DNA sequence: TGCTACAATGACAACGATATCTATTCTAAT
DNA sequence: ATTAGAATAGATATCGTTGTCATTGTAGCA
């Protein structure tokens, strides 16, 4: 076996061409005849040559690194995001550098800037709730392209992917109404998270459109965590004056919290109270009874986000309108009863 | 503001020294006077200089990249592993490149080799169940250091971190016995996963040491997934001949599966059956009733693994015996009843 | 004083690719 | 034939560091 790694020079002399020609082949540039190209490709295989990323990066001022920024307690969500980004980046020869963080930390912006500089990133992906921190995005003053995933609010950033949280939430609420529910409790997320408002609005609009009066006592706030769901459920189940027959939790983690609260209080789901969540996380399918919820193509979204970011980095696409909103899907399970 | 990024040259001329001296300061090498050093450090700050990783890597033949290989369905486990590795790597100026994979894929070894070459990794971390694939580890023929996390079996690899699964499992079984249980069902994991055997052995030895006869009908197999736990539980609860009063699932996901099966079958936990898991994942604390389980310092382990790997890469430590086994801890909750 | 030893510093090459510019060959149009 | 222009190929500088080796300065010692 070869003792050392083959370099572009070795390939060049092996295939009797200049190193520049090899470089052209590697980078799929014009100006290489088919014959030469195949000869070079053969040599590359024969010598088991892999371009040295450091050298490529040094010369072409790229790092082939994309940063993925997140602060999300939902490990399932995160896992999907990571897989999506990872796969697309791998295909395109990029590596992913993770940046977990705390969105409430005041130094976050500075840390992020520091990170980008140190790591020499070629591009950055922001996921919720970071994607909704307008101030941060503004202050980043990026010289590299940025893609924002699921920004709740309108974003000024040219690159984004998003999901139709409003419609999904609207449809789910209609579903509950169709099942005969009129007193529907709602557990919203915390401020600052873009999804919070959309999901709430979907619920509110569905009620209005069905001529159901909105009762503020039916709406309570969580922070997308299991515990906050349990606490919110206790409140909703205590304020029994408005006789709730169903609860719509803004995500599955909180829905699972609701389920625990119900179990504790010996309130049967779905007999006494129907329950729906949002996210289609394993939590929802593994609960007992399994929880009706809303599925979103998280991994696909992440993958798409990475793709448009990479296209932008490579200037491959000058096309506009690459941004995309992905459809959600209602997933019916055991936690809803018709009344 | 500066138009372009500062380079080592800029720092050198700013502080009136040679670039080599700046390099010495950056790399904490000997042979720089305190005065010079502080002057250089000042310039670095003043110019907001960050060394170019590509150039450093090219010259010193490093990539400052560490690969993290995993194929684990447990997102909570994975998240802890990632955080631990990430933090330590960040502190030491390394980035982490993820390599999710399918441990059953026959081309895995080749893919991994390809990945290492392409990415030019400086080091590699293998997590279960990959860490137990002896054949793969052997065939990797690595020229870079490798650290293996929680190898179930003895590993020939010089670098490893591990947990005392046997002892933890033994202790937990003793706890159940102390609570009066003698007919204890056990759901083991699948073959190939190192933890499977240790956890089973702990259970078996505890029974023997307490003069309890081992009943094979009490032992069933899962694959560490929720679904497999549910299926296994159905079996155990059906073969009711041996009158089980407790079930020990090899991990929390399977324990949660057991809980769902029990709910479905209207078997109350812990009144009819006590239940314990392994891993201290959120699943266990969020279940109702909450599940008694075993906690391991996963994040710490991962962090330590990254540290000894980096030390090895940097040749900082010629010390032996860096490997370490971490203690587990029993976490008592609501799913066990004294009988 | 003269010598050595060692700490501090610097000059310059080298890492492995790409960019720029130039040179050659080939084709087709005049 | 001649030549413009496209297609193809190569020579060489360059990216921003670190490695190697040489040089300088200074303290210690006989």
XYZ file of C-alpha atoms (C1' of nucleotides) in Angstrom:
738
model
C 0.000 0.000 0.000
C 0.956 3.619 -0.393
C 2.761 5.011 2.514
C 1.471 8.510 2.282
C -1.661 10.022 0.967
C -1.688 10.821 -2.695
C -1.726 14.481 -3.632
C -2.849 16.241 -6.722
C 0.747 16.087 -7.946
C 0.779 12.328 -7.812
C -2.423 12.175 -9.772
C -1.033 14.615 -12.299
C 2.122 12.639 -12.956
C 0.260 9.352 -12.918
C -2.075 10.522 -15.642
C 0.551 12.587 -17.422
C -1.194 15.898 -17.199
C -0.575 19.098 -15.286
C -1.923 19.570 -11.805
C -4.160 22.296 -13.062
C -5.902 19.844 -15.320
C -6.459 17.499 -12.421
C -7.867 20.415 -10.500
C -10.205 21.101 -13.388
C -11.452 17.549 -13.297
C -11.971 17.608 -9.564
C -13.996 20.769 -9.745
C -15.894 19.883 -12.883
C -14.606 22.887 -14.727
C -14.799 23.384 -18.459
C -11.856 22.882 -20.711
C -10.997 19.238 -20.281
C -11.517 16.770 -23.067
C -13.445 13.628 -22.315
C -10.436 11.451 -22.874
C -8.227 13.422 -20.532
C -10.965 13.567 -17.989
C -11.472 9.843 -17.879
C -7.745 9.256 -17.693
C -7.526 11.574 -14.724
C -10.520 9.971 -13.060
C -8.860 6.630 -13.454
C -5.710 7.854 -11.813
C -7.720 9.302 -8.974
C -9.258 5.937 -8.344
C -6.040 4.076 -8.800
C -4.201 6.237 -6.309
C -7.168 6.479 -3.954
C -6.815 10.196 -4.067
C -8.893 12.522 -1.942
C -8.436 16.259 -2.281
C -7.047 17.892 0.802
C -9.835 20.038 2.174
C -7.468 22.295 4.053
C -5.527 23.118 0.920
C -8.680 23.601 -1.105
C -10.106 25.790 1.574
C -6.991 27.842 1.999
C -6.718 28.663 -1.628
C -10.370 29.097 -2.465
C -11.285 30.764 0.823
C -13.880 28.207 1.692
C -14.139 26.019 4.743
C -16.800 23.593 3.499
C -18.346 23.988 6.910
C -21.926 24.886 7.683
C -23.039 25.888 11.139
C -26.265 24.575 12.642
C -27.537 26.699 15.495
C -30.193 25.420 17.856
C -31.647 25.658 21.312
C -34.489 23.252 21.326
C -35.425 20.977 24.195
C -37.195 18.626 21.821
C -34.621 15.974 21.033
C -36.821 14.326 18.444
C -37.232 17.527 16.530
C -33.540 18.167 16.792
C -32.661 14.745 15.589
C -34.763 15.202 12.462
C -33.241 18.585 11.815
C -29.758 17.197 12.181
C -30.344 14.245 9.889
C -31.820 16.409 7.194
C -29.036 18.941 7.251
C -26.390 16.284 7.573
C -27.503 14.236 4.611
C -27.712 17.146 2.248
C -24.404 18.565 3.368
C -22.672 15.222 3.017
C -23.909 14.853 -0.547
C -22.544 18.268 -1.379
C -19.194 17.776 0.280
C -19.876 19.975 3.248
C -19.510 19.185 6.920
C -21.838 20.353 9.625
C -20.677 22.056 12.778
C -23.171 22.106 15.605
C -23.779 25.106 17.782
C -26.109 24.333 20.655
C -26.868 27.407 22.703
C -29.095 29.116 25.171
C -31.385 31.579 23.460
C -31.885 33.568 26.637
C -28.220 34.228 27.195
C -27.502 37.871 26.578
C -24.050 37.229 25.151
C -25.446 34.860 22.563
C -24.981 37.214 19.653
C -21.342 37.789 20.511
C -20.709 34.111 21.063
C -22.234 33.321 17.733
C -20.156 35.919 15.929
C -17.060 34.602 17.654
C -17.993 31.085 16.613
C -18.506 31.995 12.986
C -15.168 33.744 12.849
C -13.240 31.041 14.609
C -14.755 28.243 12.623
C -14.682 30.095 9.361
C -18.104 28.909 8.361
C -19.324 29.092 4.782
C -22.953 29.306 5.803
C -25.286 29.224 8.746
C -28.621 27.605 9.522
C -30.792 28.965 12.314
C -33.545 26.855 13.823
C -36.368 27.905 16.140
C -36.432 29.637 18.486
C -33.171 31.254 17.393
C -34.610 31.841 13.944
C -37.091 34.255 15.490
C -34.568 36.444 17.223
C -34.730 39.352 14.798
C -32.364 41.468 16.778
C -29.774 38.718 16.742
C -30.131 38.038 13.045
C -29.723 41.724 12.379
C -26.675 42.074 14.580
C -24.941 39.120 13.069
C -23.947 41.324 10.116
C -23.085 38.243 8.238
C -20.732 38.056 5.360
C -21.875 34.513 4.798
C -25.317 33.368 3.697
C -27.837 32.461 6.330
C -30.865 30.202 6.095
C -33.617 30.476 8.615
C -35.817 27.504 9.490
C -39.437 28.054 10.452
C -39.296 31.706 11.281
C -42.584 32.463 12.958
C -42.535 36.061 12.004
C -41.779 37.577 8.675
C -38.085 37.450 8.133
C -36.016 39.921 6.219
C -33.539 37.185 5.537
C -33.478 36.144 1.885
C -33.277 32.424 2.602
C -35.890 30.554 4.603
C -38.008 27.433 4.820
C -41.182 27.276 6.742
C -44.216 25.206 7.672
C -47.879 26.110 7.581
C -48.478 26.100 11.318
C -51.494 28.339 11.039
C -53.338 26.115 8.620
C -52.433 22.957 10.495
C -53.653 24.391 13.751
C -56.801 25.687 12.076
C -57.536 22.301 10.551
C -56.945 20.462 13.784
C -59.272 22.781 15.649
C -61.904 22.243 12.978
C -61.438 18.530 13.408
C -62.184 18.848 17.106
C -65.210 20.974 16.324
C -66.397 18.411 13.809
C -66.145 15.814 16.520
C -68.629 17.841 18.516
C -66.284 19.789 20.768
C -67.070 23.419 21.407
C -65.251 24.085 24.661
C -61.678 23.535 23.677
C -58.794 24.414 25.937
C -55.613 25.643 24.325
C -52.084 25.546 25.666
C -49.921 27.934 23.795
C -46.156 28.169 23.767
C -44.043 30.965 25.092
C -43.468 34.312 23.529
C -40.462 34.668 21.311
C -41.064 31.327 19.703
C -42.554 32.041 16.320
C -44.743 28.958 16.239
C -46.571 30.150 19.324
C -48.591 32.834 17.607
C -49.381 30.904 14.422
C -50.647 27.911 16.304
C -52.746 30.086 18.560
C -54.144 32.052 15.634
C -55.155 28.876 13.855
C -57.119 27.850 16.902
C -58.723 31.256 17.360
C -59.714 31.616 13.718
C -61.205 28.147 13.568
C -63.376 28.960 16.566
C -64.499 32.270 15.099
C -65.230 30.776 11.727
C -67.420 28.220 13.444
C -69.206 30.856 15.485
C -67.796 29.677 18.753
C -67.213 32.371 21.289
C -63.656 32.594 22.517
C -63.273 32.153 26.242
C -59.984 33.470 27.567
C -60.122 31.105 30.516
C -59.660 28.282 28.043
C -56.330 29.577 26.905
C -53.235 29.074 28.983
C -49.541 29.343 28.404
C -46.699 26.842 28.511
C -43.190 26.821 27.142
C -43.292 23.718 24.946
C -41.879 21.560 27.745
C -43.481 18.490 29.261
C -43.600 20.042 32.708
C -45.240 23.213 31.489
C -47.885 21.086 29.793
C -48.638 19.296 33.020
C -48.923 22.552 34.942
C -51.102 24.142 32.283
C -53.373 21.118 32.281
C -53.844 21.380 36.034
C -54.983 24.951 35.599
C -57.344 24.140 32.764
C -58.832 21.212 34.600
C -59.275 23.234 37.754
C -60.985 26.258 36.191
C -63.742 23.885 35.423
C -66.298 26.614 35.027
C -66.060 26.598 31.245
C -66.471 22.812 31.059
C -63.758 21.965 28.643
C -64.223 18.776 26.633
C -60.948 18.887 24.718
C -57.464 20.277 25.023
C -55.250 21.351 22.174
C -51.619 21.522 23.262
C -49.247 23.459 21.013
C -46.845 20.574 20.918
C -46.618 16.897 21.803
C -44.359 17.348 24.799
C -46.971 19.532 26.447
C -49.703 17.143 25.325
C -47.833 14.353 27.092
C -47.716 16.571 30.169
C -51.463 16.994 29.912
C -51.853 13.255 29.731
C -49.844 12.763 32.887
C -51.921 15.379 34.686
C -55.090 13.662 33.530
C -53.842 10.273 34.696
C -53.006 11.713 38.064
C -56.391 13.348 38.375
C -58.035 10.128 37.172
C -59.592 11.918 34.272
C -59.901 9.491 31.426
C -58.667 10.438 28.000
C -60.507 10.495 25.645
C -63.716 9.657 27.538
C -63.760 12.763 29.693
C -61.357 14.956 27.803
C -60.058 14.711 24.267
C -56.478 15.685 23.632
C -54.440 16.687 20.614
C -50.846 17.728 20.211
C -48.577 19.089 17.545
C -45.326 17.728 16.039
C -45.908 14.007 15.645
C -43.072 13.162 17.951
C -42.641 9.590 19.203
C -43.938 10.850 22.526
C -47.364 11.158 20.964
C -47.495 7.702 19.446
C -46.019 6.031 22.505
C -48.380 7.622 24.990
C -51.372 5.702 26.128
C -53.773 6.380 24.665
C -51.828 7.474 21.640
C -52.214 11.149 20.872
C -53.772 12.679 17.774
C -51.319 15.206 16.440
C -49.942 17.162 13.514
C -47.020 15.917 11.472
C -44.558 18.126 9.692
C -41.783 17.032 7.360
C -39.050 18.341 9.639
C -36.253 16.347 8.107
C -37.281 17.349 4.602
C -37.446 20.966 5.621
C -34.001 20.813 7.140
C -32.645 19.076 4.111
C -34.152 21.679 1.837
C -32.805 24.476 3.980
C -29.312 23.060 3.685
C -29.708 22.702 -0.064
C -30.720 26.264 -0.788
C -27.998 27.468 1.525
C -25.361 25.445 -0.286
C -26.706 26.539 -3.672
C -26.371 30.082 -2.509
C -22.835 29.521 -1.274
C -21.849 27.973 -4.562
C -23.708 30.621 -6.546
C -25.153 27.756 -8.462
C -28.577 29.224 -8.363
C -29.320 32.757 -9.205
C -32.936 31.757 -9.296
C -35.344 33.519 -7.052
C -38.183 32.042 -5.067
C -36.246 29.169 -3.666
C -37.974 29.592 -0.336
C -40.639 27.093 0.462
C -43.451 26.438 2.887
C -44.068 22.797 3.697
C -47.448 21.207 4.279
C -48.486 19.595 7.516
C -50.683 16.599 8.015
C -53.222 15.648 10.654
C -52.523 12.303 12.272
C -55.536 10.717 13.870
C -55.093 8.460 16.863
C -56.840 7.445 20.036
C -56.957 10.582 22.122
C -60.005 12.196 20.571
C -63.593 11.138 21.151
C -66.641 12.140 19.186
C -69.315 13.674 21.382
C -13.900 48.568 10.263
C -11.344 46.349 8.646
C -12.262 45.290 5.207
C -10.548 41.947 5.253
C -9.719 39.499 7.917
C -6.448 40.036 9.689
C -3.753 37.459 9.047
C -0.757 36.468 11.035
C 1.252 38.928 8.961
C -0.883 41.821 10.082
C -0.447 40.823 13.669
C 3.288 40.480 13.161
C 3.740 43.925 11.711
C 1.352 45.452 14.214
C 3.364 44.119 17.111
C 6.722 44.488 15.355
C 7.767 40.872 15.529
C 8.172 38.116 12.999
C 5.259 35.963 11.983
C 7.022 33.016 13.517
C 6.876 34.650 16.898
C 3.188 35.278 16.513
C 2.793 31.663 15.600
C 4.629 30.729 18.779
C 2.278 32.805 20.840
C -0.785 31.344 19.184
C 0.394 27.839 19.850
C 1.708 28.467 23.328
C 5.171 27.377 22.402
C 8.277 28.055 24.454
C 10.758 30.691 23.576
C 8.762 33.884 23.761
C 9.472 36.462 26.427
C 6.592 37.631 28.538
C 6.825 41.135 27.209
C 6.745 40.058 23.588
C 3.958 37.656 24.287
C 1.729 40.260 25.845
C 2.434 42.678 23.026
C 1.440 40.053 20.500
C -1.667 39.169 22.439
C -2.626 42.810 22.443
C -2.231 43.042 18.704
C -4.308 39.929 18.259
C -7.115 41.512 20.195
C -6.717 44.866 18.556
C -6.924 43.385 15.084
C -9.575 40.835 16.025
C -7.350 38.170 14.613
C -8.396 34.557 14.303
C -5.968 32.000 12.931
C -7.039 30.501 9.643
C -7.838 26.888 10.383
C -7.311 25.805 6.804
C -3.798 27.198 6.749
C -2.992 25.766 10.137
C -4.348 22.444 9.092
C -2.555 22.404 5.793
C 0.808 23.107 7.335
C 0.513 21.009 10.446
C -1.395 18.161 8.820
C -4.302 18.456 11.168
C -7.934 19.055 10.415
C -9.109 19.890 13.940
C -12.033 17.655 13.176
C -13.265 14.775 15.264
C -15.771 12.271 13.971
C -18.643 11.062 16.112
C -20.122 7.802 14.907
C -23.489 6.605 16.128
C -26.510 4.517 15.362
C -28.705 4.859 18.358
C -32.457 5.193 18.322
C -32.404 6.831 21.727
C -32.424 10.534 20.978
C -31.964 11.464 24.615
C -28.865 9.356 24.913
C -27.573 10.766 21.681
C -28.218 14.300 22.739
C -26.167 13.811 25.907
C -23.363 12.207 23.956
C -23.330 15.046 21.490
C -23.317 17.767 24.123
C -20.490 16.165 26.009
C -18.303 15.670 22.977
C -19.182 19.065 21.599
C -18.313 21.008 24.727
C -14.957 19.399 25.192
C -14.051 19.719 21.555
C -15.055 23.361 21.470
C -12.852 24.125 24.460
C -9.925 22.490 22.731
C -10.472 24.156 19.397
C -11.808 21.108 17.626
C -14.995 20.755 15.657
C -17.201 17.709 15.636
C -18.383 16.000 12.496
C -21.347 13.698 12.922
C -21.608 10.331 11.261
C -24.996 8.750 11.806
C -25.172 5.305 10.323
C -26.871 1.971 10.186
C -24.913 -0.634 12.104
C -26.473 -3.456 10.146
C -25.412 -2.168 6.765
C -22.737 -4.403 5.351
C -20.882 -1.581 3.622
C -20.570 0.333 6.867
C -16.865 -0.302 7.278
C -16.110 0.953 3.793
C -18.340 3.965 4.201
C -16.630 4.823 7.419
C -13.169 4.517 5.924
C -14.265 6.676 3.022
C -15.664 9.217 5.430
C -12.487 9.402 7.487
C -10.379 9.907 4.385
C -12.624 12.480 2.815
C -13.078 14.468 5.960
C -9.480 14.129 7.029
C -10.421 13.495 10.632
C -7.912 13.847 13.431
C -9.708 11.383 15.645
C -12.785 9.235 15.921
C -15.295 8.433 18.638
C -17.410 5.306 18.401
C -20.581 4.971 20.442
C -22.722 1.894 21.080
C -23.620 -0.238 19.341
C -20.891 0.605 16.842
C -18.315 0.488 19.599
C -18.974 -3.212 19.947
C -18.373 -4.119 16.337
C -14.964 -5.687 16.807
C -14.631 -6.680 13.215
C -15.289 -3.130 12.090
C -12.878 -1.613 14.561
C -10.228 -4.034 13.407
C -10.812 -3.371 9.736
C -10.696 0.339 10.152
C -6.893 0.114 10.254
C -6.821 3.586 11.560
C -3.936 5.929 11.321
C -5.767 8.258 13.646
C -6.591 7.635 17.295
C -9.929 6.130 18.156
C -11.886 6.312 21.375
C -14.573 3.798 22.106
C -17.537 4.640 24.320
C -19.107 1.938 26.462
C -17.735 -1.097 24.741
C -19.663 -3.976 26.195
C -16.953 -6.428 25.494
C -13.297 -6.143 26.175
C -11.806 -3.867 23.608
C -8.344 -4.048 22.182
C -8.510 -0.368 21.500
C -6.193 1.638 23.715
C -8.703 4.406 24.400
C -12.082 3.807 25.994
C -14.571 5.016 28.541
C -17.148 2.817 30.068
C -19.920 2.507 32.612
C -20.477 -0.155 35.245
C -23.594 -1.650 33.744
C -23.095 -4.928 35.520
C -22.961 -3.419 38.974
C -25.852 -1.064 38.298
C -28.013 -3.906 37.060
C -26.971 -6.056 40.000
C -27.812 -3.321 42.473
C -31.162 -2.622 40.902
C -32.101 -6.277 40.989
C -31.092 -6.416 44.644
C -33.293 -3.410 45.258
C -36.251 -5.237 43.787
C -35.433 -8.291 45.870
C -35.193 -6.128 48.968
C -38.658 -4.850 48.185
C -39.866 -8.385 48.399
C -39.883 -9.361 44.755
C -38.671 -12.817 43.833
C -40.313 -13.399 40.478
C -38.741 -10.722 38.374
C -39.166 -10.556 34.635
C -36.266 -9.298 32.598
C -36.283 -7.762 29.149
C -32.857 -7.860 27.655
C -31.548 -5.989 24.651
C -30.431 -7.449 21.382
C -27.244 -9.257 20.681
C -24.379 -7.216 19.397
C -25.081 -4.434 21.782
C -22.492 -4.692 24.515
C -24.754 -3.446 27.264
C -27.116 -6.348 26.694
C -24.940 -8.964 28.303
C -23.724 -6.880 31.241
C -27.205 -5.834 32.214
C -28.440 -9.377 31.952
C -25.514 -10.704 33.955
C -26.134 -8.209 36.732
C -29.684 -9.451 36.986
C -28.708 -13.114 36.893
C -25.962 -12.769 39.481
C -28.163 -10.832 41.853
C -30.748 -13.585 41.700
C -28.162 -16.318 42.286
C -26.545 -14.448 45.146
C -29.942 -14.213 46.776
C -30.674 -17.883 46.238
C -33.442 -17.254 43.778
C -33.799 -19.840 41.095
C -33.567 -18.493 37.625
C -36.611 -19.117 35.481
C -35.946 -18.804 31.764
C -39.555 -17.986 31.083
C -38.997 -14.744 32.953
C -36.384 -13.590 30.515
C -37.325 -12.193 27.152
C -35.607 -10.212 24.467
C -36.165 -6.763 22.991
C -34.004 -4.422 20.968
C -33.981 -1.356 23.216
C -36.903 0.184 21.342
C -40.242 1.214 22.792
C -42.146 -1.151 20.565
C -39.993 -4.120 21.452
C -40.630 -3.344 25.125
C -44.349 -3.400 24.578
C -44.182 -6.700 22.732
C -41.920 -8.258 25.325
C -44.237 -7.132 28.092
C -47.199 -8.792 26.395
C -45.290 -12.039 26.344
C -44.224 -11.790 29.944
C -47.699 -10.908 31.107
C -49.221 -13.732 29.117
C -46.892 -16.510 30.295
C -48.395 -15.874 33.655
C -47.412 -19.257 34.985
C -44.399 -17.904 36.826
C -46.408 -15.131 38.455
C -44.127 -12.221 37.886
C -44.403 -9.336 40.353
C -41.839 -7.060 38.772
C -40.262 -6.353 35.424
C -36.759 -5.072 34.833
C -36.400 -3.595 31.363
C -32.871 -3.116 30.060
C -33.606 0.457 29.163
C -36.207 3.149 29.711
C -37.623 3.069 26.213
C -38.545 -0.584 26.672
C -39.801 0.167 30.191
C -42.101 2.779 28.701
C -43.283 0.142 26.267
C -44.024 -2.143 29.191
C -46.011 0.618 30.811
C -48.128 1.076 27.728
C -48.781 -2.665 27.549
C -49.772 -2.662 31.201
C -52.116 0.272 30.711
C -53.746 -1.483 27.797
C -54.134 -4.668 29.770
C -55.438 -2.666 32.734
C -52.663 -3.966 34.907
C -51.836 -1.324 37.436
C -48.243 -0.304 37.959
C -46.951 -0.577 40.642
C -49.866 -2.264 42.433
C -49.915 -5.385 40.301
C -46.502 -5.193 38.730
C -43.464 -3.178 39.666
C -41.335 -1.794 36.872
C -37.800 -0.509 36.553
C -35.817 0.757 33.620
C -32.288 1.751 32.793
C -30.835 5.059 31.478
C -32.704 7.760 33.359
C -34.106 9.205 30.191
C -36.879 11.815 30.343
C -39.200 9.053 29.197
C -38.872 7.493 32.621
C -39.561 10.609 34.639
C -42.413 11.710 32.408
C -44.225 8.415 32.432
C -47.094 7.924 34.802
C -46.321 6.570 37.239
C -42.748 7.731 36.957
C -40.290 4.919 36.467
C -37.519 3.865 38.837
C -34.356 3.657 36.794
C -30.592 3.814 36.643
C -28.757 7.017 35.825
C -25.417 7.165 34.122
C -23.336 10.264 33.532
C -23.566 9.970 29.759
C -22.600 13.526 29.029
C -19.627 13.323 31.360
C -18.524 10.094 29.779
C -18.735 11.573 26.323
C -16.881 14.644 27.433
C -14.156 12.530 28.984
C -13.909 10.388 25.879
C -13.377 13.471 23.763
C -10.761 14.751 26.187
C -8.568 11.661 26.201
C -8.900 11.459 22.452
C -7.759 15.036 22.007
C -4.947 14.554 24.507
C -3.835 11.620 22.475
C -4.005 13.562 19.237
C -1.978 16.374 20.732
C 0.454 13.960 22.370
C -0.055 16.034 25.456
C -0.368 12.990 27.599
C 1.981 10.105 27.463
C 0.388 8.937 30.675
C -1.168 5.569 30.773
C -4.400 4.526 32.427
C -6.453 7.356 31.098
C -9.352 5.022 30.558
C -12.162 5.268 33.021
C -15.283 3.495 34.158
C -18.055 5.731 35.393
C -20.411 4.967 38.259
C -24.125 4.621 37.865
C -26.792 5.617 40.306
C -30.174 4.137 41.193
C -33.020 6.619 40.880
C -36.045 5.712 42.906
C -39.472 6.741 41.725
C -43.065 5.576 41.751
C -43.043 2.412 39.710
C -41.891 -0.012 42.399
C -44.027 -1.296 45.251
C -42.877 -3.105 48.360
C -44.596 -6.428 48.786
C 38.341 38.637 29.079
C 36.746 35.070 26.414
C 33.990 31.286 26.020
C 29.841 28.539 26.384
C 25.014 27.760 26.912
C 20.678 28.885 26.280
C 16.767 31.882 25.654
C 14.614 34.698 22.244
C 13.790 35.751 17.670
C 13.712 35.678 12.677
C 14.286 34.180 7.505
C 12.655 31.202 4.468
C 10.710 26.943 2.650
C 6.872 24.082 2.542
C 2.082 22.182 3.043
C -1.589 20.976 -1.302
C -4.675 22.912 -3.540
C -6.695 26.903 -6.922
C -6.187 31.377 -9.725
C -4.122 33.740 -13.240
C -1.971 34.045 -17.057
C 0.192 32.094 -21.038
C 1.042 28.595 -24.594
C -0.233 25.236 -27.621
C -3.334 22.683 -30.644
C -7.279 22.293 -33.460
C -11.174 23.859 -36.191
C -13.508 26.594 -39.317
C -13.983 30.711 -41.849
C -11.882 33.795 -44.898
C -2.749 29.395 -47.210
C -3.870 32.321 -43.418
C -5.838 33.521 -39.274
C -9.296 34.222 -35.577
C -11.081 32.034 -31.962
C -12.285 28.085 -29.210
C -10.678 24.211 -26.727
C -7.183 22.282 -24.134
C -3.142 22.239 -21.285
C 0.609 23.977 -18.513
C 3.842 27.264 -15.574
C 3.906 29.717 -11.790
C 2.257 32.680 -8.029
C -0.419 32.405 -4.098
C -3.504 31.375 0.075
C -1.961 31.726 5.738
C 0.039 29.098 8.505
C 4.041 26.021 10.847
C 8.652 23.518 10.498
C 13.516 23.948 10.083
C 17.362 26.077 10.783
C 20.101 30.187 11.516
C 21.064 34.253 14.155
C 21.200 37.393 17.950
C 21.610 38.692 22.718
C 22.728 37.883 27.404
C 23.960 35.598 31.587
C 27.166 32.471 33.781
C 31.555 30.812 34.531
C 36.607 29.721 34.417
